Amino acid sequence: MKMKLLGTGTSHGIPVAGCSCPVCQSERLENKRYRCSLWIQEDETNLIIDTSPEFRLQAVRAGISKVDAVLFTHAHADHLHGIDDLRPFSWKKEIPIYAQKNVIKEIQERFPYIFTAPKQGGGTPNIKANLFPDQGSLSIGPLKITAIPVMHGNLGIFGYRIGNAAYITDCSCIPDSSYALLKDLDLLILGALRYKPHETHFSVPQAIEVIKKISPGRAYLTHLCHDLDHFQLKADLPKGIEPAWDGLEITLT
Ligand SMILES: [Zn+2]
Ligand SMILES: [Zn+2]
Ligand SMILES: [Zn+2]
C-alpha cells in the first residue's frame, strides 16, 4: 500500500492569502501547504480521503489517473469543496463516496446540483453517496477500512484506519473506544495545528502525547498552520515523529 499526502495545511492553506509571516514568505517547498487530501493506492485500487479545495491541482501534481472511491472525514470546506473536481474521474464510471450520515446530508444540501438530474451543458460529478456504517468497516478492493470516531471540538467526525495505517486530520480528543481501534499501527498520520492550544485541534504537544499513547511504528503530523516552520518543527519533534509535507509518499508492506 502506498499513501501520498496531497495536502498538509490547515483550513486557510499555507501561504495564507495576504500574510507576510516568515513561514508564508518561505521559499521552501516544505512550507507550502495545500488543504488536506490523501491518496491511497494498492494494486489497481485508488482511494481518496477528502477532496480539498485544491483537489484538481493535487490530482494533476500527483498524477492521479483513476479514483475508485472517496471517503470523507467531515464536511468542513477545507476537506470537501474540491468535490466538483471528481468530474473527470467519474466520466467512465460512477464513483462511490462514503461518510457518516450527517456528513452525507450536509454534502447533499451544500451541493444539491450534484444529486439532481444533469442540466443541459452543466457537467456534474457522477458520484453515489453511501453511508459509512457507524463503528463499522468496509472493503474497497484490497483495502480494509475502519472508521475511527474522534471529536473535532463538539463535532464528532471520522478518522480512518486502512490496514495498519491510520489517518486522523481534525481532532481535539480521541475517545477511549477509538483508542481500542488504533492498536498495532505501523503508521499514524495525525493533525496538529500549532504549538498553542486550540478548541478544535490538537496542539503539537498534545499530538505528541497522543502518539506516545498509541505508539505507532512511525508518525507524521499534518493539518499544520503557519505558526509551524517545517524545519524548526522537525528539529523539535521526538524520534519517530516528523512533520508531513505536500507530496510525502509512504509505502507500507
Ligand atoms: Zn480541516
Ligand atoms: Zn503566515
Ligand atoms: Zn474541520
mmCIF file with all atom_site columns, N, CA and C in Angstrom, residues 113-175:
data_model
loop_
_atom_site.group_PDB
_atom_site.id
_atom_site.type_symbol
_atom_site.label_atom_id
_atom_site.label_alt_id
_atom_site.label_comp_id
_atom_site.label_asym_id
_atom_site.label_entity_id
_atom_site.label_seq_id
_atom_site.pdbx_PDB_ins_code
_atom_site.Cartn_x
_atom_site.Cartn_y
_atom_site.Cartn_z
_atom_site.occupancy
_atom_site.B_iso_or_equiv
_atom_site.pdbx_formal_charge
_atom_site.auth_seq_id
_atom_site.auth_comp_id
_atom_site.auth_asym_id
_atom_site.auth_atom_id
_atom_site.pdbx_PDB_model_num
ATOM 1   N N  . TYR A 1 113 ? -26.926 20.287 -6.734  1.00 0.00 ? 113 TYR A N  1
ATOM 2   C CA . TYR A 1 113 ? -26.901 20.071 -8.193  1.00 0.00 ? 113 TYR A CA 1
ATOM 3   C C  . TYR A 1 113 ? -26.215 18.753 -8.561  1.00 0.00 ? 113 TYR A C  1
ATOM 4   N N  . ILE A 1 114 ? -25.331 18.265 -7.669  1.00 0.00 ? 114 ILE A N  1
ATOM 5   C CA . ILE A 1 114 ? -24.628 17.008 -7.971  1.00 0.00 ? 114 ILE A CA 1
ATOM 6   C C  . ILE A 1 114 ? -25.616 15.835 -7.923  1.00 0.00 ? 114 ILE A C  1
ATOM 7   N N  . PHE A 1 115 ? -26.619 15.978 -7.085  1.00 0.00 ? 115 PHE A N  1
ATOM 8   C CA . PHE A 1 115 ? -27.509 14.834 -6.814  1.00 0.00 ? 115 PHE A CA 1
ATOM 9   C C  . PHE A 1 115 ? -28.851 14.950 -7.524  1.00 0.00 ? 115 PHE A C  1
ATOM 10  N N  . THR A 1 116 ? -29.007 15.982 -8.376  1.00 0.00 ? 116 THR A N  1
ATOM 11  C CA . THR A 1 116 ? -30.231 16.088 -9.171  1.00 0.00 ? 116 THR A CA 1
ATOM 12  C C  . THR A 1 116 ? -29.882 15.803 -10.634 1.00 0.00 ? 116 THR A C  1
ATOM 13  N N  . ALA A 1 117 ? -30.895 15.676 -11.461 1.00 0.00 ? 117 ALA A N  1
ATOM 14  C CA . ALA A 1 117 ? -30.662 15.323 -12.872 1.00 0.00 ? 117 ALA A CA 1
ATOM 15  C C  . ALA A 1 117 ? -29.801 16.386 -13.544 1.00 0.00 ? 117 ALA A C  1
ATOM 16  N N  . PRO A 1 118 ? -28.849 15.981 -14.383 1.00 0.00 ? 118 PRO A N  1
ATOM 17  C CA . PRO A 1 118 ? -27.964 16.968 -15.023 1.00 0.00 ? 118 PRO A CA 1
ATOM 18  C C  . PRO A 1 118 ? -28.731 17.925 -15.935 1.00 0.00 ? 118 PRO A C  1
ATOM 19  N N  . LYS A 1 119 ? -28.337 19.190 -15.889 1.00 0.00 ? 119 LYS A N  1
ATOM 20  C CA . LYS A 1 119 ? -28.953 20.189 -16.778 1.00 0.00 ? 119 LYS A CA 1
ATOM 21  C C  . LYS A 1 119 ? -28.111 20.242 -18.053 1.00 0.00 ? 119 LYS A C  1
ATOM 22  N N  . GLN A 1 120 ? -28.718 20.765 -19.091 1.00 0.00 ? 120 GLN A N  1
ATOM 23  C CA . GLN A 1 120 ? -28.012 20.840 -20.367 1.00 0.00 ? 120 GLN A CA 1
ATOM 24  C C  . GLN A 1 120 ? -26.740 21.681 -20.221 1.00 0.00 ? 120 GLN A C  1
ATOM 25  N N  . GLY A 1 121 ? -25.626 21.085 -20.611 1.00 0.00 ? 121 GLY A N  1
ATOM 26  C CA . GLY A 1 121 ? -24.363 21.823 -20.592 1.00 0.00 ? 121 GLY A CA 1
ATOM 27  C C  . GLY A 1 121 ? -23.723 21.947 -19.226 1.00 0.00 ? 121 GLY A C  1
ATOM 28  N N  . GLY A 1 122 ? -24.405 21.505 -18.199 1.00 0.00 ? 122 GLY A N  1
ATOM 29  C CA . GLY A 1 122 ? -23.842 21.648 -16.846 1.00 0.00 ? 122 GLY A CA 1
ATOM 30  C C  . GLY A 1 122 ? -23.336 20.322 -16.342 1.00 0.00 ? 122 GLY A C  1
ATOM 31  N N  . GLY A 1 123 ? -22.047 20.075 -16.515 1.00 0.00 ? 123 GLY A N  1
ATOM 32  C CA . GLY A 1 123 ? -21.492 18.793 -16.083 1.00 0.00 ? 123 GLY A CA 1
ATOM 33  C C  . GLY A 1 123 ? -21.406 18.710 -14.572 1.00 0.00 ? 123 GLY A C  1
ATOM 34  N N  . THR A 1 124 ? -21.694 17.546 -14.041 1.00 0.00 ? 124 THR A N  1
ATOM 35  C CA . THR A 1 124 ? -21.565 17.335 -12.594 1.00 0.00 ? 124 THR A CA 1
ATOM 36  C C  . THR A 1 124 ? -20.804 16.040 -12.360 1.00 0.00 ? 124 THR A C  1
ATOM 37  N N  . PRO A 1 125 ? -20.146 15.908 -11.210 1.00 0.00 ? 125 PRO A N  1
ATOM 38  C CA . PRO A 1 125 ? -19.501 14.624 -10.932 1.00 0.00 ? 125 PRO A CA 1
ATOM 39  C C  . PRO A 1 125 ? -20.541 13.518 -10.801 1.00 0.00 ? 125 PRO A C  1
ATOM 40  N N  . ASN A 1 126 ? -20.191 12.360 -11.338 1.00 0.00 ? 126 ASN A N  1
ATOM 41  C CA . ASN A 1 126 ? -21.090 11.210 -11.312 1.00 0.00 ? 126 ASN A CA 1
ATOM 42  C C  . ASN A 1 126 ? -20.736 10.392 -10.060 1.00 0.00 ? 126 ASN A C  1
ATOM 43  N N  . ILE A 1 127 ? -21.347 10.764 -8.941  1.00 0.00 ? 127 ILE A N  1
ATOM 44  C CA . ILE A 1 127 ? -20.988 10.103 -7.682  1.00 0.00 ? 127 ILE A CA 1
ATOM 45  C C  . ILE A 1 127 ? -22.234 9.554  -6.992  1.00 0.00 ? 127 ILE A C  1
ATOM 46  N N  . LYS A 1 128 ? -22.003 8.535  -6.184  1.00 0.00 ? 128 LYS A N  1
ATOM 47  C CA . LYS A 1 128 ? -23.110 7.952  -5.432  1.00 0.00 ? 128 LYS A CA 1
ATOM 48  C C  . LYS A 1 128 ? -22.786 8.028  -3.949  1.00 0.00 ? 128 LYS A C  1
ATOM 49  N N  . ALA A 1 129 ? -23.693 8.627  -3.183  1.00 0.00 ? 129 ALA A N  1
ATOM 50  C CA . ALA A 1 129 ? -23.457 8.798  -1.745  1.00 0.00 ? 129 ALA A CA 1
ATOM 51  C C  . ALA A 1 129 ? -23.812 7.525  -0.984  1.00 0.00 ? 129 ALA A C  1
ATOM 52  N N  . ASN A 1 130 ? -22.915 7.097  -0.104  1.00 0.00 ? 130 ASN A N  1
ATOM 53  C CA . ASN A 1 130 ? -23.136 5.888  0.709   1.00 0.00 ? 130 ASN A CA 1
ATOM 54  C C  . ASN A 1 130 ? -22.833 6.205  2.160   1.00 0.00 ? 130 ASN A C  1
ATOM 55  N N  . LEU A 1 131 ? -23.605 5.615  3.065   1.00 0.00 ? 131 LEU A N  1
ATOM 56  C CA . LEU A 1 131 ? -23.307 5.774  4.490   1.00 0.00 ? 131 LEU A CA 1
ATOM 57  C C  . LEU A 1 131 ? -22.170 4.846  4.882   1.00 0.00 ? 131 LEU A C  1
ATOM 58  N N  . PHE A 1 132 ? -21.186 5.409  5.579   1.00 0.00 ? 132 PHE A N  1
ATOM 59  C CA . PHE A 1 132 ? -20.165 4.538  6.179   1.00 0.00 ? 132 PHE A CA 1
ATOM 60  C C  . PHE A 1 132 ? -20.765 4.043  7.483   1.00 0.00 ? 132 PHE A C  1
ATOM 61  N N  . PRO A 1 133 ? -20.852 2.731  7.664   1.00 0.00 ? 133 PRO A N  1
ATOM 62  C CA . PRO A 1 133 ? -21.521 2.236  8.873   1.00 0.00 ? 133 PRO A CA 1
ATOM 63  C C  . PRO A 1 133 ? -20.824 2.717  10.145  1.00 0.00 ? 133 PRO A C  1
ATOM 64  N N  . ASP A 1 134 ? -21.608 3.250  11.095  1.00 0.00 ? 134 ASP A N  1
ATOM 65  C CA . ASP A 1 134 ? -21.056 3.682  12.377  1.00 0.00 ? 134 ASP A CA 1
ATOM 66  C C  . ASP A 1 134 ? -20.310 2.521  13.021  1.00 0.00 ? 134 ASP A C  1
ATOM 67  N N  . GLN A 1 135 ? -19.133 2.796  13.507  1.00 0.00 ? 135 GLN A N  1
ATOM 68  C CA . GLN A 1 135 ? -18.291 1.774  14.144  1.00 0.00 ? 135 GLN A CA 1
ATOM 69  C C  . GLN A 1 135 ? -18.136 0.552  13.260  1.00 0.00 ? 135 GLN A C  1
ATOM 70  N N  . GLY A 1 136 ? -18.147 0.791  11.949  1.00 0.00 ? 136 GLY A N  1
ATOM 71  C CA . GLY A 1 136 ? -18.089 -0.344 11.034  1.00 0.00 ? 136 GLY A CA 1
ATOM 72  C C  . GLY A 1 136 ? -16.841 -0.340 10.192  1.00 0.00 ? 136 GLY A C  1
ATOM 73  N N  . SER A 1 137 ? -16.753 -1.338 9.344   1.00 0.00 ? 137 SER A N  1
ATOM 74  C CA . SER A 1 137 ? -15.641 -1.453 8.417   1.00 0.00 ? 137 SER A CA 1
ATOM 75  C C  . SER A 1 137 ? -16.202 -1.727 7.036   1.00 0.00 ? 137 SER A C  1
ATOM 76  N N  . LEU A 1 138 ? -15.428 -1.404 6.028   1.00 0.00 ? 138 LEU A N  1
ATOM 77  C CA . LEU A 1 138 ? -15.795 -1.827 4.689   1.00 0.00 ? 138 LEU A CA 1
ATOM 78  C C  . LEU A 1 138 ? -14.531 -2.092 3.892   1.00 0.00 ? 138 LEU A C  1
ATOM 79  N N  . SER A 1 139 ? -14.689 -2.836 2.809   1.00 0.00 ? 139 SER A N  1
ATOM 80  C CA . SER A 1 139 ? -13.550 -3.143 1.950   1.00 0.00 ? 139 SER A CA 1
ATOM 81  C C  . SER A 1 139 ? -13.739 -2.472 0.613   1.00 0.00 ? 139 SER A C  1
ATOM 82  N N  . ILE A 1 140 ? -12.693 -1.858 0.131   1.00 0.00 ? 140 ILE A N  1
ATOM 83  C CA . ILE A 1 140 ? -12.686 -1.291 -1.216  1.00 0.00 ? 140 ILE A CA 1
ATOM 84  C C  . ILE A 1 140 ? -11.491 -1.924 -1.919  1.00 0.00 ? 140 ILE A C  1
ATOM 85  N N  . GLY A 1 141 ? -11.757 -2.805 -2.888  1.00 0.00 ? 141 GLY A N  1
ATOM 86  C CA . GLY A 1 141 ? -10.678 -3.597 -3.479  1.00 0.00 ? 141 GLY A CA 1
ATOM 87  C C  . GLY A 1 141 ? -9.956  -4.334 -2.353  1.00 0.00 ? 141 GLY A C  1
ATOM 88  N N  . PRO A 1 142 ? -8.621  -4.271 -2.334  1.00 0.00 ? 142 PRO A N  1
ATOM 89  C CA . PRO A 1 142 ? -7.883  -4.990 -1.294  1.00 0.00 ? 142 PRO A CA 1
ATOM 90  C C  . PRO A 1 142 ? -7.790  -4.215 0.028   1.00 0.00 ? 142 PRO A C  1
ATOM 91  N N  . LEU A 1 143 ? -8.349  -2.993 0.056   1.00 0.00 ? 143 LEU A N  1
ATOM 92  C CA . LEU A 1 143 ? -8.182  -2.137 1.239   1.00 0.00 ? 143 LEU A CA 1
ATOM 93  C C  . LEU A 1 143 ? -9.302  -2.357 2.253   1.00 0.00 ? 143 LEU A C  1
ATOM 94  N N  . LYS A 1 144 ? -8.908  -2.669 3.485   1.00 0.00 ? 144 LYS A N  1
ATOM 95  C CA . LYS A 1 144 ? -9.903  -2.811 4.560   1.00 0.00 ? 144 LYS A CA 1
ATOM 96  C C  . LYS A 1 144 ? -9.894  -1.514 5.376   1.00 0.00 ? 144 LYS A C  1
ATOM 97  N N  . ILE A 1 145 ? -11.062 -0.881 5.472   1.00 0.00 ? 145 ILE A N  1
ATOM 98  C CA . ILE A 1 145 ? -11.131 0.444  6.082   1.00 0.00 ? 145 ILE A CA 1
ATOM 99  C C  . ILE A 1 145 ? -12.059 0.410  7.290   1.00 0.00 ? 145 ILE A C  1
ATOM 100 N N  . THR A 1 146 ? -11.579 0.981  8.383   1.00 0.00 ? 146 THR A N  1
ATOM 101 C CA . THR A 1 146 ? -12.383 1.082  9.596   1.00 0.00 ? 146 THR A CA 1
ATOM 102 C C  . THR A 1 146 ? -12.515 2.560  9.961   1.00 0.00 ? 146 THR A C  1
ATOM 103 N N  . ALA A 1 147 ? -13.733 2.985  10.274  1.00 0.00 ? 147 ALA A N  1
ATOM 104 C CA . ALA A 1 147 ? -13.931 4.369  10.718  1.00 0.00 ? 147 ALA A CA 1
ATOM 105 C C  . ALA A 1 147 ? -13.479 4.504  12.164  1.00 0.00 ? 147 ALA A C  1
ATOM 106 N N  . ILE A 1 148 ? -12.781 5.600  12.454  1.00 0.00 ? 148 ILE A N  1
ATOM 107 C CA . ILE A 1 148 ? -12.321 5.886  13.813  1.00 0.00 ? 148 ILE A CA 1
ATOM 108 C C  . ILE A 1 148 ? -13.042 7.154  14.289  1.00 0.00 ? 148 ILE A C  1
ATOM 109 N N  . PRO A 1 149 ? -14.094 7.016  15.094  1.00 0.00 ? 149 PRO A N  1
ATOM 110 C CA . PRO A 1 149 ? -14.800 8.216  15.562  1.00 0.00 ? 149 PRO A CA 1
ATOM 111 C C  . PRO A 1 149 ? -13.912 9.038  16.506  1.00 0.00 ? 149 PRO A C  1
ATOM 112 N N  . VAL A 1 150 ? -13.776 10.336 16.205  1.00 0.00 ? 150 VAL A N  1
ATOM 113 C CA . VAL A 1 150 ? -12.996 11.247 17.067  1.00 0.00 ? 150 VAL A CA 1
ATOM 114 C C  . VAL A 1 150 ? -13.780 12.541 17.235  1.00 0.00 ? 150 VAL A C  1
ATOM 115 N N  . MET A 1 151 ? -13.378 13.351 18.203  1.00 0.00 ? 151 MET A N  1
ATOM 116 C CA . MET A 1 151 ? -14.028 14.639 18.425  1.00 0.00 ? 151 MET A CA 1
ATOM 117 C C  . MET A 1 151 ? -13.171 15.755 17.842  1.00 0.00 ? 151 MET A C  1
ATOM 118 N N  . HIS A 1 152 ? -13.843 16.647 17.107  1.00 0.00 ? 152 HIS A N  1
ATOM 119 C CA . HIS A 1 152 ? -13.219 17.824 16.498  1.00 0.00 ? 152 HIS A CA 1
ATOM 120 C C  . HIS A 1 152 ? -13.956 19.001 17.135  1.00 0.00 ? 152 HIS A C  1
ATOM 121 N N  . GLY A 1 153 ? -13.494 19.428 18.343  1.00 0.00 ? 153 GLY A N  1
ATOM 122 C CA . GLY A 1 153 ? -14.312 20.320 19.166  1.00 0.00 ? 153 GLY A CA 1
ATOM 123 C C  . GLY A 1 153 ? -15.564 19.565 19.580  1.00 0.00 ? 153 GLY A C  1
ATOM 124 N N  . ASN A 1 154 ? -16.747 20.157 19.325  1.00 0.00 ? 154 ASN A N  1
ATOM 125 C CA . ASN A 1 154 ? -18.010 19.491 19.682  1.00 0.00 ? 154 ASN A CA 1
ATOM 126 C C  . ASN A 1 154 ? -18.510 18.562 18.585  1.00 0.00 ? 154 ASN A C  1
ATOM 127 N N  . LEU A 1 155 ? -17.801 18.537 17.477  1.00 0.00 ? 155 LEU A N  1
ATOM 128 C CA . LEU A 1 155 ? -18.272 17.791 16.315  1.00 0.00 ? 155 LEU A CA 1
ATOM 129 C C  . LEU A 1 155 ? -17.652 16.400 16.296  1.00 0.00 ? 155 LEU A C  1
ATOM 130 N N  . GLY A 1 156 ? -18.505 15.373 16.181  1.00 0.00 ? 156 GLY A N  1
ATOM 131 C CA . GLY A 1 156 ? -17.996 14.005 16.060  1.00 0.00 ? 156 GLY A CA 1
ATOM 132 C C  . GLY A 1 156 ? -17.678 13.722 14.601  1.00 0.00 ? 156 GLY A C  1
ATOM 133 N N  . ILE A 1 157 ? -16.425 13.465 14.295  1.00 0.00 ? 157 ILE A N  1
ATOM 134 C CA . ILE A 1 157 ? -16.055 13.213 12.894  1.00 0.00 ? 157 ILE A CA 1
ATOM 135 C C  . ILE A 1 157 ? -15.341 11.859 12.795  1.00 0.00 ? 157 ILE A C  1
ATOM 136 N N  . PHE A 1 158 ? -14.935 11.504 11.584  1.00 0.00 ? 158 PHE A N  1
ATOM 137 C CA . PHE A 1 158 ? -14.240 10.231 11.382  1.00 0.00 ? 158 PHE A CA 1
ATOM 138 C C  . PHE A 1 158 ? -12.770 10.447 11.037  1.00 0.00 ? 158 PHE A C  1
ATOM 139 N N  . GLY A 1 159 ? -11.899 9.666  11.667  1.00 0.00 ? 159 GLY A N  1
ATOM 140 C CA . GLY A 1 159 ? -10.612 9.363  11.085  1.00 0.00 ? 159 GLY A CA 1
ATOM 141 C C  . GLY A 1 159 ? -10.790 8.001  10.437  1.00 0.00 ? 159 GLY A C  1
ATOM 142 N N  . TYR A 1 160 ? -9.795  7.522  9.720   1.00 0.00 ? 160 TYR A N  1
ATOM 143 C CA . TYR A 1 160 ? -9.914  6.198  9.096   1.00 0.00 ? 160 TYR A CA 1
ATOM 144 C C  . TYR A 1 160 ? -8.655  5.380  9.341   1.00 0.00 ? 160 TYR A C  1
ATOM 145 N N  . ARG A 1 161 ? -8.886  4.099  9.598   1.00 0.00 ? 161 ARG A N  1
ATOM 146 C CA . ARG A 1 161 ? -7.788  3.137  9.633   1.00 0.00 ? 161 ARG A CA 1
ATOM 147 C C  . ARG A 1 161 ? -7.847  2.326  8.349   1.00 0.00 ? 161 ARG A C  1
ATOM 148 N N  . ILE A 1 162 ? -6.720  2.257  7.656   1.00 0.00 ? 162 ILE A N  1
ATOM 149 C CA . ILE A 1 162 ? -6.633  1.472  6.427   1.00 0.00 ? 162 ILE A CA 1
ATOM 150 C C  . ILE A 1 162 ? -5.514  0.472  6.661   1.00 0.00 ? 162 ILE A C  1
ATOM 151 N N  . GLY A 1 163 ? -5.867  -0.802 6.822   1.00 0.00 ? 163 GLY A N  1
ATOM 152 C CA . GLY A 1 163 ? -4.861  -1.799 7.184   1.00 0.00 ? 163 GLY A CA 1
ATOM 153 C C  . GLY A 1 163 ? -4.195  -1.380 8.491   1.00 0.00 ? 163 GLY A C  1
ATOM 154 N N  . ASN A 1 164 ? -2.861  -1.278 8.472   1.00 0.00 ? 164 ASN A N  1
ATOM 155 C CA . ASN A 1 164 ? -2.148  -0.911 9.690   1.00 0.00 ? 164 ASN A CA 1
ATOM 156 C C  . ASN A 1 164 ? -1.721  0.558  9.713   1.00 0.00 ? 164 ASN A C  1
ATOM 157 N N  . ALA A 1 165 ? -2.457  1.368  8.961   1.00 0.00 ? 165 ALA A N  1
ATOM 158 C CA . ALA A 1 165 ? -2.184  2.812  8.959   1.00 0.00 ? 165 ALA A CA 1
ATOM 159 C C  . ALA A 1 165 ? -3.449  3.560  9.351   1.00 0.00 ? 165 ALA A C  1
ATOM 160 N N  . ALA A 1 166 ? -3.295  4.691  10.036  1.00 0.00 ? 166 ALA A N  1
ATOM 161 C CA . ALA A 1 166 ? -4.468  5.491  10.393  1.00 0.00 ? 166 ALA A CA 1
ATOM 162 C C  . ALA A 1 166 ? -4.234  6.943  10.032  1.00 0.00 ? 166 ALA A C  1
ATOM 163 N N  . TYR A 1 167 ? -5.335  7.607  9.655   1.00 0.00 ? 167 TYR A N  1
ATOM 164 C CA . TYR A 1 167 ? -5.297  8.993  9.185   1.00 0.00 ? 167 TYR A CA 1
ATOM 165 C C  . TYR A 1 167 ? -6.361  9.770  9.946   1.00 0.00 ? 167 TYR A C  1
ATOM 166 N N  . ILE A 1 168 ? -5.925  10.674 10.801  1.00 0.00 ? 168 ILE A N  1
ATOM 167 C CA . ILE A 1 168 ? -6.844  11.464 11.637  1.00 0.00 ? 168 ILE A CA 1
ATOM 168 C C  . ILE A 1 168 ? -6.427  12.927 11.499  1.00 0.00 ? 168 ILE A C  1
ATOM 169 N N  . THR A 1 169 ? -7.237  13.704 10.776  1.00 0.00 ? 169 THR A N  1
ATOM 170 C CA . THR A 1 169 ? -6.777  15.068 10.466  1.00 0.00 ? 169 THR A CA 1
ATOM 171 C C  . THR A 1 169 ? -7.186  16.094 11.506  1.00 0.00 ? 169 THR A C  1
ATOM 172 N N  . ASP A 1 170 ? -8.493  16.216 11.740  1.00 0.00 ? 170 ASP A N  1
ATOM 173 C CA . ASP A 1 170 ? -9.011  17.297 12.576  1.00 0.00 ? 170 ASP A CA 1
ATOM 174 C C  . ASP A 1 170 ? -9.509  16.676 13.867  1.00 0.00 ? 170 ASP A C  1
ATOM 175 N N  . CYS A 1 171 ? -8.804  16.908 14.945  1.00 0.00 ? 171 CYS A N  1
ATOM 176 C CA . CYS A 1 171 ? -9.150  16.164 16.156  1.00 0.00 ? 171 CYS A CA 1
ATOM 177 C C  . CYS A 1 171 ? -8.664  16.911 17.384  1.00 0.00 ? 171 CYS A C  1
ATOM 178 N N  . SER A 1 172 ? -9.533  16.973 18.400  1.00 0.00 ? 172 SER A N  1
ATOM 179 C CA . SER A 1 172 ? -9.113  17.561 19.677  1.00 0.00 ? 172 SER A CA 1
ATOM 180 C C  . SER A 1 172 ? -9.248  16.551 20.809  1.00 0.00 ? 172 SER A C  1
ATOM 181 N N  . CYS A 1 173 ? -9.862  15.400 20.520  1.00 0.00 ? 173 CYS A N  1
ATOM 182 C CA . CYS A 1 173 ? -9.996  14.358 21.552  1.00 0.00 ? 173 CYS A CA 1
ATOM 183 C C  . CYS A 1 173 ? -10.290 13.016 20.886  1.00 0.00 ? 173 CYS A C  1
ATOM 184 N N  . ILE A 1 174 ? -9.594  11.977 21.339  1.00 0.00 ? 174 ILE A N  1
ATOM 185 C CA . ILE A 1 174 ? -9.877  10.619 20.861  1.00 0.00 ? 174 ILE A CA 1
ATOM 186 C C  . ILE A 1 174 ? -10.526 9.854  22.010  1.00 0.00 ? 174 ILE A C  1
ATOM 187 N N  . PRO A 1 175 ? -11.769 9.412  21.847  1.00 0.00 ? 175 PRO A N  1
ATOM 188 C CA . PRO A 1 175 ? -12.415 8.661  22.930  1.00 0.00 ? 175 PRO A CA 1
ATOM 189 C C  . PRO A 1 175 ? -11.723 7.306  23.155  1.00 0.00 ? 175 PRO A C  1
#
